[in-house]
Coordinates of C-alpha atoms in Angstrom, one line a residue:
Chain A
M1276 CA 0.0 0.0 0.0
N1277 CA 2.8 2.4 0.9
R1278 CA 4.6 1.5 -2.2
I1279 CA 1.5 2.2 -4.4
A1280 CA 1.2 5.5 -2.6
A1281 CA 4.9 6.3 -3.3
L1282 CA 4.6 5.5 -6.9
F1283 CA 1.2 7.5 -7.1
K1284 CA 3.0 10.5 -5.7
R1285 CA 6.0 10.2 -8.0
E1286 CA 3.7 9.9 -11.0
M1287 CA 1.7 12.9 -9.9
A1288 CA 4.8 14.9 -9.3
G1289 CA 5.9 13.9 -12.8
Y1290 CA 2.7 15.2 -14.3
F1291 CA 3.2 18.6 -12.6
A1292 CA 7.0 18.8 -13.1
T1293 CA 6.3 18.9 -16.9
P1294 CA 3.7 21.0 -18.7
L1295 CA 1.7 17.8 -19.3
A1296 CA -0.6 18.3 -16.4
Y1297 CA -1.4 21.9 -17.2
V1298 CA -1.8 21.3 -20.9
F1299 CA -4.1 18.3 -20.2
V1300 CA -6.3 20.1 -17.7
V1301 CA -6.7 23.2 -19.9
I1302 CA -7.4 21.3 -23.1
F1303 CA -9.8 19.1 -21.2
L1304 CA -11.7 22.0 -19.8
V1305 CA -11.7 24.0 -23.1
L1306 CA -13.1 21.0 -25.1
M1307 CA -15.7 20.2 -22.5
G1308 CA -16.9 23.8 -22.5
V1309 CA -16.9 24.2 -26.3
F1310 CA -18.8 21.0 -26.9
T1311 CA -21.4 21.7 -24.1
F1312 CA -22.2 25.1 -25.3
Y1313 CA -22.0 24.9 -29.1
P1314 CA -23.1 21.5 -30.4
G1315 CA -24.7 20.8 -27.0
G1316 CA -26.8 23.9 -26.9
F1317 CA -26.6 24.1 -23.2
F1318 CA -28.5 27.5 -22.9
E1319 CA -30.7 27.0 -25.9
R1320 CA -32.3 23.9 -24.6
G1321 CA -33.6 25.8 -21.6
Q1322 CA -33.4 22.7 -19.4
A1323 CA -31.8 22.6 -16.0
D1324 CA -29.7 19.5 -16.5
L1325 CA -26.2 18.5 -17.6
E1326 CA -27.1 16.1 -20.3
P1327 CA -25.5 18.3 -23.0
F1328 CA -22.3 18.3 -20.9
F1329 CA -22.1 14.5 -20.3
V1330 CA -23.2 13.4 -23.7
W1331 CA -19.9 14.5 -25.1
H1332 CA -17.7 12.8 -22.6
P1333 CA -17.4 9.5 -24.4
W1334 CA -16.2 11.3 -27.6
L1335 CA -13.8 13.6 -25.8
Y1336 CA -12.4 10.7 -23.7
L1337 CA -11.8 8.7 -26.9
F1338 CA -8.9 11.1 -27.6
L1339 CA -8.1 12.6 -24.3
V1340 CA -7.7 9.4 -22.3
P1341 CA -5.4 7.6 -24.8
A1342 CA -3.4 10.9 -24.9
L1343 CA -2.8 10.6 -21.2
G1344 CA -2.4 6.8 -21.2
M1345 CA -0.1 6.3 -24.2
R1346 CA 3.0 7.3 -22.3
L1347 CA 2.3 5.2 -19.1
W1348 CA 4.4 2.2 -20.1
A1349 CA 5.8 3.1 -23.5
E1350 CA 7.8 5.9 -22.0
E1351 CA 9.2 3.6 -19.1
R1352 CA 10.2 1.1 -21.8
K1353 CA 11.8 3.7 -24.1
S1354 CA 13.8 5.4 -21.4
G1355 CA 14.8 2.1 -19.7
T1356 CA 13.3 3.3 -16.3
I1357 CA 11.2 0.2 -16.4
E1358 CA 14.3 -1.7 -15.4
L1359 CA 14.8 0.7 -12.5
L1360 CA 11.2 0.2 -11.3
F1361 CA 11.1 -3.6 -11.6
T1362 CA 14.4 -4.2 -9.8
L1363 CA 13.1 -2.4 -6.8
P1364 CA 11.2 -4.5 -4.2
L1365 CA 7.9 -3.7 -6.0
S1366 CA 5.4 -6.1 -7.4
M1367 CA 3.8 -6.0 -10.8
G1368 CA 0.4 -5.3 -9.2
E1369 CA 1.7 -2.4 -7.2
A1370 CA 3.4 -0.9 -10.2
V1371 CA 0.4 -1.2 -12.5
L1372 CA -2.0 0.1 -9.9
G1373 CA 0.2 3.1 -8.8
K1374 CA 0.7 4.3 -12.3
F1375 CA -3.0 3.7 -13.2
L1376 CA -4.4 5.5 -10.2
A1377 CA -2.2 8.6 -10.7
A1378 CA -3.3 8.9 -14.4
W1379 CA -6.9 8.4 -13.3
A1380 CA -6.5 11.0 -10.6
M1381 CA -5.4 13.5 -13.3
I1382 CA -8.6 12.9 -15.1
A1383 CA -10.6 13.1 -11.9
L1384 CA -9.0 16.4 -11.1
S1385 CA -9.8 17.7 -14.6
L1386 CA -13.3 16.5 -14.2
A1387 CA -13.6 18.1 -10.8
L1388 CA -12.5 21.4 -12.4
T1389 CA -15.7 21.4 -14.5
F1390 CA -17.6 22.4 -11.3
P1391 CA -18.5 25.9 -12.7
I1392 CA -21.0 24.3 -15.0
W1393 CA -22.6 22.5 -12.2
L1394 CA -22.8 25.9 -10.3
S1395 CA -24.2 27.5 -13.4
V1396 CA -27.0 25.0 -13.8
N1397 CA -27.8 25.3 -10.1
L1398 CA -27.9 29.1 -10.3
L1399 CA -30.1 29.1 -13.4
G1400 CA -32.6 26.4 -12.4
S1401 CA -33.1 23.5 -10.0
P1402 CA -31.6 20.5 -11.5
D1403 CA -31.7 16.9 -10.1
N1404 CA -28.3 16.9 -8.4
G1405 CA -28.6 13.2 -8.0
V1406 CA -28.6 12.7 -11.7
I1407 CA -25.6 15.0 -12.1
L1408 CA -23.7 13.1 -9.5
A1409 CA -24.5 9.9 -11.3
G1410 CA -23.3 11.5 -14.5
Y1411 CA -19.9 12.5 -12.9
L1412 CA -19.6 9.0 -11.5
G1413 CA -20.4 7.3 -14.8
S1414 CA -17.9 9.8 -16.5
L1415 CA -15.1 8.9 -14.1
L1416 CA -15.8 5.2 -14.4
M1417 CA -15.7 5.4 -18.2
A1418 CA -12.5 7.4 -18.1
G1419 CA -11.0 4.6 -15.9
A1420 CA -12.1 1.9 -18.3
F1421 CA -10.5 3.8 -21.3
L1422 CA -7.4 4.4 -19.2
A1423 CA -7.0 0.8 -18.4
V1424 CA -7.2 -0.1 -22.1
S1425 CA -4.7 2.6 -23.0
A1426 CA -2.3 1.6 -20.3
A1427 CA -2.4 -2.0 -21.4
L1428 CA -1.8 -1.1 -25.0
S1429 CA 0.9 1.3 -24.1
A1430 CA 2.8 -1.6 -22.6
L1431 CA 2.9 -3.2 -26.1
T1432 CA 5.3 -0.7 -27.6
R1433 CA 8.1 1.8 -26.9
N1434 CA 6.4 4.2 -29.5
Q1435 CA 3.9 6.5 -27.9
V1436 CA 2.3 7.3 -31.2
I1437 CA 1.6 3.7 -31.9
A1438 CA 0.2 3.3 -28.4
F1439 CA -2.1 6.3 -28.9
V1440 CA -3.5 5.1 -32.3
L1441 CA -4.0 1.5 -31.0
S1442 CA -5.7 2.9 -27.9
V1443 CA -8.1 5.2 -29.8
C1444 CA -9.1 2.3 -32.1
A1445 CA -9.7 -0.1 -29.2
C1446 CA -11.7 2.5 -27.2
F1447 CA -13.7 3.3 -30.3
A1448 CA -14.5 -0.3 -30.7
F1449 CA -15.7 -0.8 -27.2
L1450 CA -17.6 2.5 -27.3
L1451 CA -19.7 1.3 -30.1
S1452 CA -19.7 -2.4 -29.7
G1453 CA -23.5 -2.4 -29.1
F1454 CA -24.1 -0.6 -32.4
P1455 CA -24.6 -2.1 -35.9
M1456 CA -21.2 -0.6 -37.1
V1457 CA -19.4 -3.1 -34.9
L1458 CA -22.0 -5.9 -34.6
D1459 CA -22.5 -6.3 -38.3
A1460 CA -18.8 -7.1 -38.7
F1461 CA -19.3 -10.1 -36.4
R1462 CA -22.8 -11.3 -37.1
P1463 CA -22.2 -13.2 -40.2
W1464 CA -19.5 -15.6 -38.7
L1465 CA -20.1 -15.7 -35.0
P1466 CA -22.9 -17.4 -33.1
G1467 CA -25.7 -15.2 -31.8
A1468 CA -24.8 -15.7 -28.1
I1469 CA -21.3 -14.3 -28.7
V1470 CA -22.6 -11.4 -30.8
D1471 CA -24.9 -10.6 -27.8
M1472 CA -21.9 -10.7 -25.5
I1473 CA -20.0 -8.3 -27.7
A1474 CA -23.1 -6.0 -27.7
A1475 CA -23.2 -6.1 -23.9
L1476 CA -19.6 -4.8 -23.9
S1477 CA -20.7 -1.5 -25.2
V1478 CA -19.3 1.3 -23.1
L1479 CA -21.8 3.8 -24.5
R1480 CA -24.8 1.8 -23.6
H1481 CA -23.7 1.5 -20.0
F1482 CA -22.7 5.1 -19.8
D1483 CA -26.0 6.3 -21.2
A1484 CA -27.8 4.3 -18.6
I1485 CA -25.8 6.0 -15.8
I1486 CA -26.1 9.6 -17.0
R1487 CA -29.9 9.2 -17.2
G1488 CA -29.7 8.8 -13.5
V1489 CA -30.3 5.1 -13.4
V1490 CA -27.3 3.8 -11.4
D1491 CA -27.8 0.1 -11.9
L1492 CA -25.3 -2.1 -10.1
R1493 CA -24.8 -4.1 -13.3
D1494 CA -23.5 -0.9 -15.1
L1495 CA -21.1 -0.1 -12.2
L1496 CA -20.0 -3.7 -12.2
F1497 CA -19.5 -3.6 -15.9
F1498 CA -17.1 -0.6 -15.7
L1499 CA -15.2 -2.0 -12.7
S1500 CA -14.7 -5.4 -14.0
F1501 CA -13.8 -4.1 -17.5
T1502 CA -11.2 -1.9 -15.9
A1503 CA -9.9 -4.6 -13.7
L1504 CA -9.6 -7.0 -16.6
W1505 CA -7.6 -4.5 -18.7
L1506 CA -5.3 -3.7 -15.8
Y1507 CA -4.7 -7.4 -15.5
L1508 CA -4.1 -7.8 -19.2
G1509 CA -1.7 -4.8 -19.0
A1510 CA 0.3 -6.5 -16.3
W1511 CA 0.4 -9.6 -18.4
I1512 CA 1.7 -7.7 -21.4
I1513 CA 4.3 -5.9 -19.4
Q1514 CA 5.6 -9.2 -18.0
R1515 CA 5.7 -10.7 -21.5
K1516 CA 7.3 -7.7 -23.2
K1517 CA 9.9 -7.4 -20.4
T1518 CA 11.1 -10.8 -21.3
A1519 CA 11.3 -10.3 -25.1
Chain B
M640 CA 33.7 -15.9 3.6
Q641 CA 30.0 -15.5 2.9
T642 CA 28.8 -16.1 -0.6
G643 CA 27.1 -13.0 -2.0
I644 CA 26.0 -14.2 -5.3
S645 CA 25.6 -17.8 -6.4
V646 CA 24.3 -18.7 -9.8
H647 CA 23.8 -22.2 -11.1
A648 CA 23.2 -23.4 -14.6
L649 CA 21.5 -20.2 -15.7
R650 CA 19.9 -20.2 -19.1
K651 CA 17.9 -17.7 -21.2
S652 CA 16.8 -17.7 -24.7
F653 CA 14.9 -15.2 -26.8
S654 CA 12.9 -17.1 -29.5
D655 CA 15.7 -18.8 -31.5
L656 CA 18.7 -17.0 -29.9
V657 CA 20.3 -18.5 -26.8
A658 CA 21.5 -15.4 -24.9
V659 CA 22.8 -17.2 -21.8
D660 CA 23.8 -20.8 -21.8
N661 CA 24.3 -22.9 -18.7
L662 CA 26.2 -20.1 -16.9
S663 CA 27.3 -20.7 -13.3
L664 CA 29.2 -18.3 -11.1
T665 CA 29.8 -17.5 -7.4
V666 CA 31.1 -14.2 -6.0
E667 CA 32.2 -14.1 -2.4
R668 CA 31.9 -11.1 -0.1
G669 CA 34.7 -8.7 -0.5
E670 CA 35.2 -9.8 -4.1
V671 CA 34.8 -7.6 -7.2
L672 CA 34.1 -9.7 -10.2
G673 CA 34.7 -8.3 -13.6
F674 CA 32.2 -9.6 -16.0
L675 CA 33.7 -9.4 -19.5
G676 CA 32.6 -10.2 -22.9
P677 CA 32.1 -8.7 -26.4
N678 CA 28.9 -6.8 -27.1
G679 CA 26.0 -9.2 -27.4
A680 CA 27.7 -11.9 -25.4
G681 CA 24.9 -11.9 -22.8
K682 CA 26.4 -9.7 -20.1
S683 CA 23.4 -7.4 -19.8
T684 CA 20.9 -10.3 -20.1
T685 CA 22.8 -12.1 -17.2
M686 CA 22.7 -9.0 -15.0
K687 CA 19.0 -8.5 -15.8
M688 CA 18.4 -12.0 -14.5
L689 CA 20.6 -11.5 -11.4
T690 CA 18.5 -8.5 -10.4
G691 CA 15.2 -10.1 -10.9
F692 CA 14.2 -8.0 -13.9
L693 CA 14.2 -11.0 -16.4
P694 CA 13.1 -14.5 -15.4
P695 CA 15.6 -17.1 -16.6
D696 CA 14.4 -20.1 -18.5
S697 CA 16.1 -22.4 -16.0
G698 CA 18.8 -22.3 -13.3
S699 CA 18.9 -20.9 -9.8
I700 CA 20.1 -17.5 -8.4
S701 CA 20.9 -16.9 -4.8
I702 CA 21.6 -13.4 -3.5
A703 CA 23.2 -13.2 0.0
G704 CA 21.8 -16.6 0.7
I705 CA 18.2 -15.7 -0.5
D706 CA 16.6 -17.5 -3.4
L707 CA 15.8 -14.7 -5.9
L708 CA 13.3 -16.7 -7.9
G709 CA 11.5 -18.0 -4.9
T710 CA 11.4 -14.8 -2.8
P711 CA 12.1 -12.0 -5.2
R712 CA 11.2 -9.1 -2.9
A713 CA 13.5 -10.2 -0.1
A714 CA 16.3 -10.9 -2.5
K715 CA 15.8 -7.5 -4.3
E716 CA 16.3 -5.8 -1.0
K717 CA 19.8 -7.0 -0.8
I718 CA 20.7 -5.8 -4.3
G719 CA 21.9 -2.4 -5.5
Y720 CA 21.7 -2.2 -9.3
L721 CA 23.0 0.2 -11.9
P722 CA 21.3 -0.7 -15.1
E723 CA 23.2 -0.2 -18.4
G724 CA 23.1 3.5 -19.4
A725 CA 21.8 4.4 -15.9
P726 CA 18.2 5.1 -16.9
L727 CA 16.5 7.8 -14.6
Y728 CA 13.3 9.7 -14.5
A729 CA 14.5 12.8 -16.4
E730 CA 12.0 15.3 -14.8
M731 CA 12.9 14.4 -11.2
T732 CA 15.7 15.9 -9.1
P733 CA 18.4 13.7 -7.5
E734 CA 16.7 14.5 -4.2
S735 CA 13.2 13.5 -5.3
L736 CA 14.3 10.4 -7.1
L737 CA 16.4 9.2 -4.3
G738 CA 13.5 10.0 -1.9
F739 CA 11.1 8.0 -4.0
V740 CA 13.4 4.9 -4.2
A741 CA 14.0 5.2 -0.5
K742 CA 10.3 4.9 0.1
L743 CA 9.9 1.9 -2.3
R744 CA 12.9 0.3 -0.4
G745 CA 10.9 0.7 2.7
L746 CA 13.4 2.9 4.6
N747 CA 11.7 4.7 7.5
R748 CA 11.8 8.4 7.7
A749 CA 14.8 8.8 10.0
T750 CA 16.9 6.2 8.1
K751 CA 15.9 7.8 4.8
E752 CA 17.0 11.2 5.8
Q753 CA 20.3 9.9 7.1
R754 CA 20.9 7.8 4.0
L755 CA 20.1 10.6 1.6
I756 CA 22.6 12.8 3.3
E757 CA 25.3 10.1 3.4
V758 CA 24.8 9.2 -0.2
A759 CA 24.8 12.8 -1.4
E760 CA 28.1 13.4 0.4
R761 CA 29.7 10.2 -0.7
I762 CA 28.7 10.4 -4.3
H763 CA 29.3 14.2 -4.5
L764 CA 25.8 15.1 -5.5
R765 CA 25.3 18.1 -3.3
E766 CA 25.7 20.7 -6.0
V767 CA 23.1 19.2 -8.3
W768 CA 20.8 18.0 -5.5
R769 CA 17.7 20.1 -6.6
Q770 CA 18.4 20.2 -10.3
P771 CA 16.2 18.3 -12.8
I772 CA 18.1 15.2 -13.9
E773 CA 17.6 16.0 -17.6
T774 CA 19.8 19.1 -17.2
L775 CA 22.7 17.2 -15.6
S776 CA 25.9 16.1 -17.4
K777 CA 26.4 12.5 -18.2
G778 CA 28.9 12.1 -15.4
F779 CA 26.4 13.4 -12.8
K780 CA 23.6 11.3 -14.2
R781 CA 25.8 8.1 -13.8
R782 CA 26.5 9.3 -10.3
V783 CA 22.8 9.5 -9.5
G784 CA 22.4 6.0 -10.9
L785 CA 25.2 4.8 -8.6
A786 CA 23.6 6.7 -5.7
L787 CA 20.3 4.8 -6.3
A788 CA 22.1 1.6 -6.2
L789 CA 23.9 2.4 -3.0
L790 CA 21.0 4.1 -1.2
H791 CA 20.0 1.2 1.0
D792 CA 23.5 0.1 1.7
P793 CA 23.0 -3.3 -0.1
E794 CA 25.2 -6.2 0.4
V795 CA 25.4 -6.9 -3.3
L796 CA 26.1 -4.5 -6.1
I797 CA 25.5 -5.2 -9.7
L798 CA 26.9 -2.5 -12.0
D799 CA 26.2 -2.8 -15.7
E800 CA 28.9 -1.0 -17.6
P801 CA 29.2 1.7 -15.0
T802 CA 31.8 3.8 -16.9
D803 CA 30.5 3.3 -20.5
G804 CA 30.3 6.6 -22.4
L805 CA 32.1 8.7 -19.8
D806 CA 35.2 10.8 -20.3
P807 CA 38.5 9.6 -18.8
N808 CA 38.1 11.8 -15.8
Q809 CA 34.6 10.7 -15.1
K810 CA 35.6 7.1 -15.6
Q811 CA 38.4 7.6 -13.0
E812 CA 35.8 9.1 -10.6
I813 CA 33.4 6.3 -10.8
R814 CA 36.2 3.7 -10.4
Q815 CA 37.4 5.5 -7.4
L816 CA 33.9 5.4 -5.9
V817 CA 33.6 1.8 -6.5
R818 CA 36.9 1.1 -4.9
E819 CA 35.9 3.0 -1.9
I820 CA 32.7 1.0 -1.3
A821 CA 34.1 -2.3 -2.3
A822 CA 35.4 -3.5 1.1
N823 CA 32.4 -5.3 2.6
K824 CA 30.3 -5.9 -0.5
T825 CA 29.9 -8.4 -3.2
I826 CA 30.3 -6.6 -6.5
I827 CA 29.8 -7.6 -10.2
I828 CA 30.8 -5.1 -12.8
S829 CA 30.2 -5.8 -16.4
T830 CA 32.5 -4.0 -18.8
H831 CA 34.3 -4.4 -22.1
I832 CA 36.9 -2.0 -21.0
L833 CA 39.8 -4.2 -19.9
E834 CA 41.9 -1.6 -18.0
E835 CA 38.9 -1.6 -15.6
V836 CA 39.6 -5.1 -14.7
D837 CA 43.1 -4.3 -13.5
A838 CA 41.8 -1.1 -11.8
L839 CA 38.9 -2.6 -9.9
C840 CA 38.5 -6.4 -10.0
S841 CA 39.9 -9.2 -7.9
R842 CA 38.6 -11.7 -10.4
A843 CA 37.3 -11.7 -13.9
M844 CA 35.0 -13.9 -15.9
I845 CA 34.9 -13.8 -19.6
I846 CA 31.9 -14.9 -21.5
A847 CA 31.1 -15.3 -25.2
S848 CA 27.9 -16.3 -26.9
G849 CA 26.4 -16.8 -23.4
R850 CA 29.0 -19.3 -22.2
E851 CA 31.9 -18.9 -19.8
V852 CA 35.2 -19.0 -21.6
A853 CA 37.5 -18.0 -18.8
N854 CA 37.4 -17.3 -15.0
G855 CA 40.3 -16.2 -12.8
T856 CA 42.4 -13.4 -11.3
P857 CA 43.6 -10.8 -13.8
A858 CA 47.1 -12.4 -13.4
E859 CA 45.8 -15.8 -14.2
L860 CA 44.0 -14.5 -17.3
R861 CA 47.1 -12.8 -18.5
A862 CA 49.1 -16.0 -18.1
R863 CA 46.8 -17.4 -20.9
D864 CA 48.3 -14.9 -23.4
P865 CA 50.7 -17.0 -25.6
Q866 CA 53.2 -14.2 -25.1
H867 CA 53.1 -14.5 -21.4
G868 CA 56.6 -15.0 -20.0
A869 CA 58.2 -13.9 -23.2
V870 CA 61.3 -11.7 -22.8
T871 CA 62.1 -8.8 -25.1
L872 CA 65.6 -7.3 -25.5
T873 CA 66.1 -4.0 -27.3
L874 CA 69.6 -3.3 -28.7
K875 CA 71.5 -1.8 -31.7
S876 CA 71.0 -3.9 -34.8
A877 CA 74.7 -4.2 -35.2
D878 CA 75.0 -6.2 -32.0
A879 CA 72.0 -8.3 -32.6
T880 CA 73.2 -11.1 -34.8
T881 CA 75.8 -12.5 -32.3
L882 CA 73.5 -12.3 -29.3
R883 CA 70.7 -13.9 -31.2
S884 CA 72.8 -16.9 -32.3
V885 CA 74.0 -17.5 -28.8
L886 CA 70.5 -17.3 -27.4
E887 CA 69.1 -19.6 -30.0
R888 CA 71.4 -22.4 -28.7
Q889 CA 69.9 -22.2 -25.2
S890 CA 67.8 -25.2 -24.4
S891 CA 65.5 -23.2 -22.1
I892 CA 64.5 -20.9 -25.0
A893 CA 61.9 -22.2 -27.4
K894 CA 62.0 -19.6 -30.0
V895 CA 63.8 -16.3 -30.8
S896 CA 62.2 -13.8 -33.1
A897 CA 63.5 -10.5 -34.2
R898 CA 62.0 -7.2 -35.3
Q899 CA 64.1 -4.4 -36.8
K900 CA 63.1 -0.8 -36.9
D901 CA 65.7 1.9 -38.0
A902 CA 68.9 0.7 -36.5
I903 CA 67.2 -0.9 -33.4
T904 CA 66.4 -4.6 -33.1
T905 CA 63.9 -6.1 -30.7
L906 CA 64.5 -9.7 -29.9
Q907 CA 61.7 -11.7 -28.4
L908 CA 62.5 -14.9 -26.5
M909 CA 59.8 -17.5 -25.8
P910 CA 60.5 -19.7 -22.9
Q911 CA 60.5 -23.5 -23.0
G912 CA 57.8 -24.2 -20.4
D913 CA 57.3 -22.0 -17.3
I914 CA 60.7 -20.6 -16.9
D915 CA 61.7 -17.0 -16.1
L916 CA 64.1 -16.1 -18.9
L917 CA 65.0 -12.7 -17.5
P918 CA 68.1 -13.7 -15.6
L919 CA 69.4 -15.8 -18.5
A920 CA 68.9 -13.0 -21.1
A921 CA 70.6 -10.5 -18.9
A922 CA 73.6 -12.8 -18.1
T923 CA 74.0 -13.7 -21.8
A924 CA 74.1 -10.1 -22.8
K925 CA 76.6 -9.3 -20.1
E926 CA 78.8 -12.2 -21.1
L927 CA 79.0 -11.0 -24.6
E928 CA 79.4 -7.4 -23.4
T929 CA 76.4 -6.3 -25.6
P930 CA 74.9 -3.0 -24.4
L931 CA 71.1 -3.4 -24.1
Q932 CA 68.7 -0.5 -24.4
G933 CA 65.8 -2.4 -22.9
L934 CA 65.1 -5.7 -21.2
Q935 CA 61.6 -6.7 -20.2
R936 CA 59.5 -9.6 -19.4
L937 CA 55.9 -9.6 -20.8
E938 CA 53.2 -10.3 -18.3
G939 CA 50.6 -10.9 -21.1
D940 CA 48.0 -8.6 -22.5
L941 CA 44.4 -8.9 -21.4
N942 CA 43.3 -7.4 -24.7
R943 CA 45.0 -10.3 -26.5
V944 CA 43.6 -12.9 -24.2
F945 CA 40.1 -11.4 -24.6
R946 CA 40.3 -11.5 -28.4
L947 CA 41.7 -14.9 -28.4
L948 CA 39.0 -16.3 -26.1
T949 CA 36.0 -14.5 -27.5
Q950 CA 36.7 -14.6 -31.2
A951 CA 36.8 -18.3 -31.4
T952 CA 33.1 -18.6 -30.4
G953 CA 32.0 -15.1 -31.2
G954 CA 33.2 -15.2 -34.7
A955 CA 30.5 -17.6 -35.8
K956 CA 27.7 -15.1 -35.2

């Protein structure tokens, strides 16, 4: 636990020692704002809710999260510091968690800094704050899921650009896996049960359910187990790649 | 003596390439083992296995009596490791990086503060203590790497090419540091710089294509030079013919060869067996009243031994 905390702190300090943290937070907030107000029509809708805000999150995360996650292991491998890390008395699980949690905390921080929009909607009307809270929770869980995918794929390569492109593609596939665009590719050659399973992996479906204010345990479990699975996969890839 | 590192029948292959093949070694406490071999011989792979970074395909590794493969965390606590090229987190300062590693090493607050101060003094890092590592010179970066390895005062030190890429002054500094800390530790240094073996090591092992080809003290390795024990005499060419013909008749001399440059001739005498030819050569020259400009016994050249031992197997690659 102490080791995870130490690694978490180092990673966080790393984000803030470089312009990375500031650039990420600023771009995150600007994009969130732009999409909420222009295509989202926050004011024009005349409704006191944050749906036009949350509805863009999957699409923004599709690029922002891989941008943050692409360096997690690719950079360690490229600079050789992975050797420094794994010759310390630190287990694979601790390393994977420490780095993941720090990056996730960066996203959580950026998300928390969107609070003015929550203030605005409360000043202008009386929204259902429970639904808004659910929205934030769903958004954070989805970011974690995408981050776990990006972190795992970042372990595949020393090249951050490759890691980014792979992550965006993988996240896109999971985002839309309940939609014909993805399902039609599988339907002709896979049994129906498996196609249904793929459909159930749709991040967008689960996220939509949560932001509508319906916090179903199954949706939460979906995100948590999805994230855990990808973290595990990431650890496996690191172990394999270290050897090669 | 306590055994610091004990490795038995280590093997590692990457797809179709066998990087380390049935390698065994032991290093006692107080010993500095030079681990030599041409590039690609498997030095770094071996060190990565000794430090628990790479799992071997088979074999056993014991660090200060602890089984590295069975209880990696306990064994890693005994090891200080300087990886090849000393990779560091560039955006951190020596202070923050050493603090981070101290925490991962589980040092408590008081010990940590004390060790940081000690290491900063010993490795001479004070002046760059709060500078980002990316702004430091190569020499300082290497020192930070060494400081990381020494932070927890480990029993076993594994240094992968600690002086590679440094200028002669920096090399000297690092060697001096290693000599200072060597007394009570078990140290393995990989290098392909042979002067380093003389400067630092009590014993050396040479590997090629993942296999041990020689293992001994620097003097023992030198003795494997075919020219070990040869005696050279330098004299005016005008005097050389007589001396040479007298020497060639000596039964203890196997072979006499001559090399001439300008008006100076160098005679080289190869002994028959393990005999010191120096007194005989001196006496013969005195008897003939031949003035010598130089008289010297060759101890053997590590570079030649290295080439001889590693090219036989390495040439096939």
